[in-house]
Amino acid sequence: MKHYDVIIVGAGSMGMAAGYYLARQGVHTLLIDAGDPPHQMGSHHGDTRIIRHAYGEGELYVPLTIRAMELWKELEEASGKRLFVQTGVLSGGPRDSRFVQNVQKSAERYSLPLEVLSAKEAAKRWPGIHMPDDFTGCYEPTSGVLYSEDCIRAYRQQALLHGAELLVNERVKEISAAPDGAVVATEHGTYACDRLLISAGAWNPDVLTSLGLSLPLTPTRKTVSWFEADESLYRSDRFPAFIFDLPDSIFYGFPSFDGAGVKIGRHDGGQPVHPDQLDRTFGTCPSDEADTRSFLEKFMPQAAGPLRQGKVCLYTFTPDEDFIIDKHPEYPHIVIAAGFSGHGFKFASAVGEAASQLLTSGTAVHDLSRFAIGRW
Ligand SMILES: Cc1cc2nc3c(=O)[nH]c(=O)nc-3n(C[C@H](O)[C@H](O)[C@H](O)COP(=O)(O)OP(=O)(O)OC[C@H]3O[C@@H](n4cnc5c(N)ncnc54)[C@H](O)[C@@H]3O)c2cc1C
């Protein structure tokens, strides 16, 4: 049986990044994925992800998002690929929205560039935006958009360049943990390791079952839609990415890149589902198109044109929507990265680095206390 220092189960957003940081240090690493990443089956497809820094979900995330950005820039240099576009990001919502207030607090505390705009000021700057008078817009000029699939492609190429091995289209079926290592069985073979990373996205609940662990993770069906938009208003060189915290819903979206249309999704809600039973046809639920269209009609009416395309994707929610990045409570040589609750991609570089540190030295330089398994 082939033996590795580290095996990574799930080489998607988090796993592929971790594979790179491990291989770069000379750690003998095997990545195993059920698909051929990047692919359309998990949580990372649909071309783009927003990266924000003044974090509405809480200040604790700010150092992690700052570190993540440094690492994305490093990856751009190492791979020679453009992975980030500085479109700016607008966070909008009623003045009393906790999210919008947290954005301002995060910016103040960490001296991040942020412009706070009234509804009128925002409309003057971006005539495609119509916010009610009691809304505030917080604009982060240095934030923007990551090409998520290209990011994974770049990590894959770099990890392999540094000597990592990758098995694709090979699903992990069973894991046997021992005090000093683990044995991983797939459909095609069995592999041994000293340390293990579990980063199987929406399939983490299944994978963790074989390690005797049940965590409050809810894989959830989500959709995202592209609408034909007035390019003179919503093109990526003149319109920011955005997130709107409304009293009963949260919407996020992207300007039109290369004429593809405005891409938009609803962050809250969705249908809990086992990922193997996921209905991947966009439009099966009437809300797939109706939710995002009604947001656009109200807030960005010239972007509510005909539907160009829609995609189905997976979130994996935790109850508090904070991540799980921690060691297995019984087996400290097994690290778990799970429950990214629909806002994890921007952090994948920093999470990969942190996971690699947990695996090699037992501690990470980042403060991961909010992501502990023991909080439940
Ligand atoms: C529509 C949508 C929009 C989003 N927008 C944003 C955004 O704007 N900004 C942001 O920061 N985040 C965003 N996110 C969230 C972000 O994309 C996810 O949090 C992140 O991709 C999760 O990464 P992951 O590594 O956990 O999962 P994945 O990237 O899905 O990786 C998991 C991998 O594990 C593999 N796997 C599963 N089971 C097995 C097994 N048994 N054996 C081997 N391999 C296995 C899978 O094939 C997959 O490749 C969005 C998510 C969606 C769905």
PDB file of C-alpha atoms in Angstrom, residues 1-8 26-32 163-165 167 176 178-184 189-196 333:
ATOM      1  CA  MET A   1       0.000   0.000   0.000  1.00  0.00           C
ATOM      2  CA  LYS A   2       1.420   3.402  -0.953  1.00  0.00           C
ATOM      3  CA  HIS A   3       2.149   5.660   2.028  1.00  0.00           C
ATOM      4  CA  TYR A   4       1.960   9.486   2.157  1.00  0.00           C
ATOM      5  CA  ASP A   5       2.714  12.133   4.765  1.00  0.00           C
ATOM      6  CA  VAL A   6      -0.732  13.668   4.097  1.00  0.00           C
ATOM      7  CA  ILE A   7      -3.817  12.574   2.187  1.00  0.00           C
ATOM      8  CA  ILE A   8      -6.439  15.176   1.251  1.00  0.00           C
ATOM      9  CA  GLY A  26       8.118  19.251   0.608  1.00  0.00           C
ATOM     10  CA  VAL A  27       5.327  17.317   2.354  1.00  0.00           C
ATOM     11  CA  HIS A  28       4.571  14.112   0.418  1.00  0.00           C
ATOM     12  CA  THR A  29       0.902  14.742  -0.384  1.00  0.00           C
ATOM     13  CA  LEU A  30      -1.846  12.812  -2.156  1.00  0.00           C
ATOM     14  CA  LEU A  31      -5.031  14.639  -3.178  1.00  0.00           C
ATOM     15  CA  ILE A  32      -8.085  12.518  -4.010  1.00  0.00           C
ATOM     16  CA  GLY A 163       5.393  17.165  -6.333  1.00  0.00           C
ATOM     17  CA  ALA A 164       1.858  16.558  -5.021  1.00  0.00           C
ATOM     18  CA  GLU A 165       0.011  13.570  -6.495  1.00  0.00           C
ATOM     19  CA  LEU A 167      -6.204  11.165  -8.181  1.00  0.00           C
ATOM     20  CA  SER A 176     -10.010   3.860   8.958  1.00  0.00           C
ATOM     21  CA  ALA A 178      -5.646   4.854  13.914  1.00  0.00           C
ATOM     22  CA  PRO A 179      -3.805   6.832  16.617  1.00  0.00           C
ATOM     23  CA  ASP A 180      -0.804   7.296  14.333  1.00  0.00           C
ATOM     24  CA  GLY A 181      -2.316   7.550  10.849  1.00  0.00           C
ATOM     25  CA  ALA A 182      -5.185   6.566   8.602  1.00  0.00           C
ATOM     26  CA  VAL A 183      -6.037   4.297   5.698  1.00  0.00           C
ATOM     27  CA  VAL A 184      -8.193   5.684   2.912  1.00  0.00           C
ATOM     28  CA  GLY A 189      -7.368   1.488  -4.298  1.00  0.00           C
ATOM     29  CA  THR A 190      -6.222   1.841  -0.705  1.00  0.00           C
ATOM     30  CA  TYR A 191      -3.730   4.445   0.496  1.00  0.00           C
ATOM     31  CA  ALA A 192      -2.079   5.053   3.872  1.00  0.00           C
ATOM     32  CA  CYS A 193      -0.986   8.315   5.497  1.00  0.00           C
ATOM     33  CA  ASP A 194       0.322   9.852   8.693  1.00  0.00           C
ATOM     34  CA  ARG A 195      -2.090  12.798   8.560  1.00  0.00           C
ATOM     35  CA  LEU A 196      -5.350  13.511   6.823  1.00  0.00           C
ATOM     36  CA  HIS A 333      -3.666  14.222  13.093  1.00  0.00           C
TER      37      HIS A 333
END
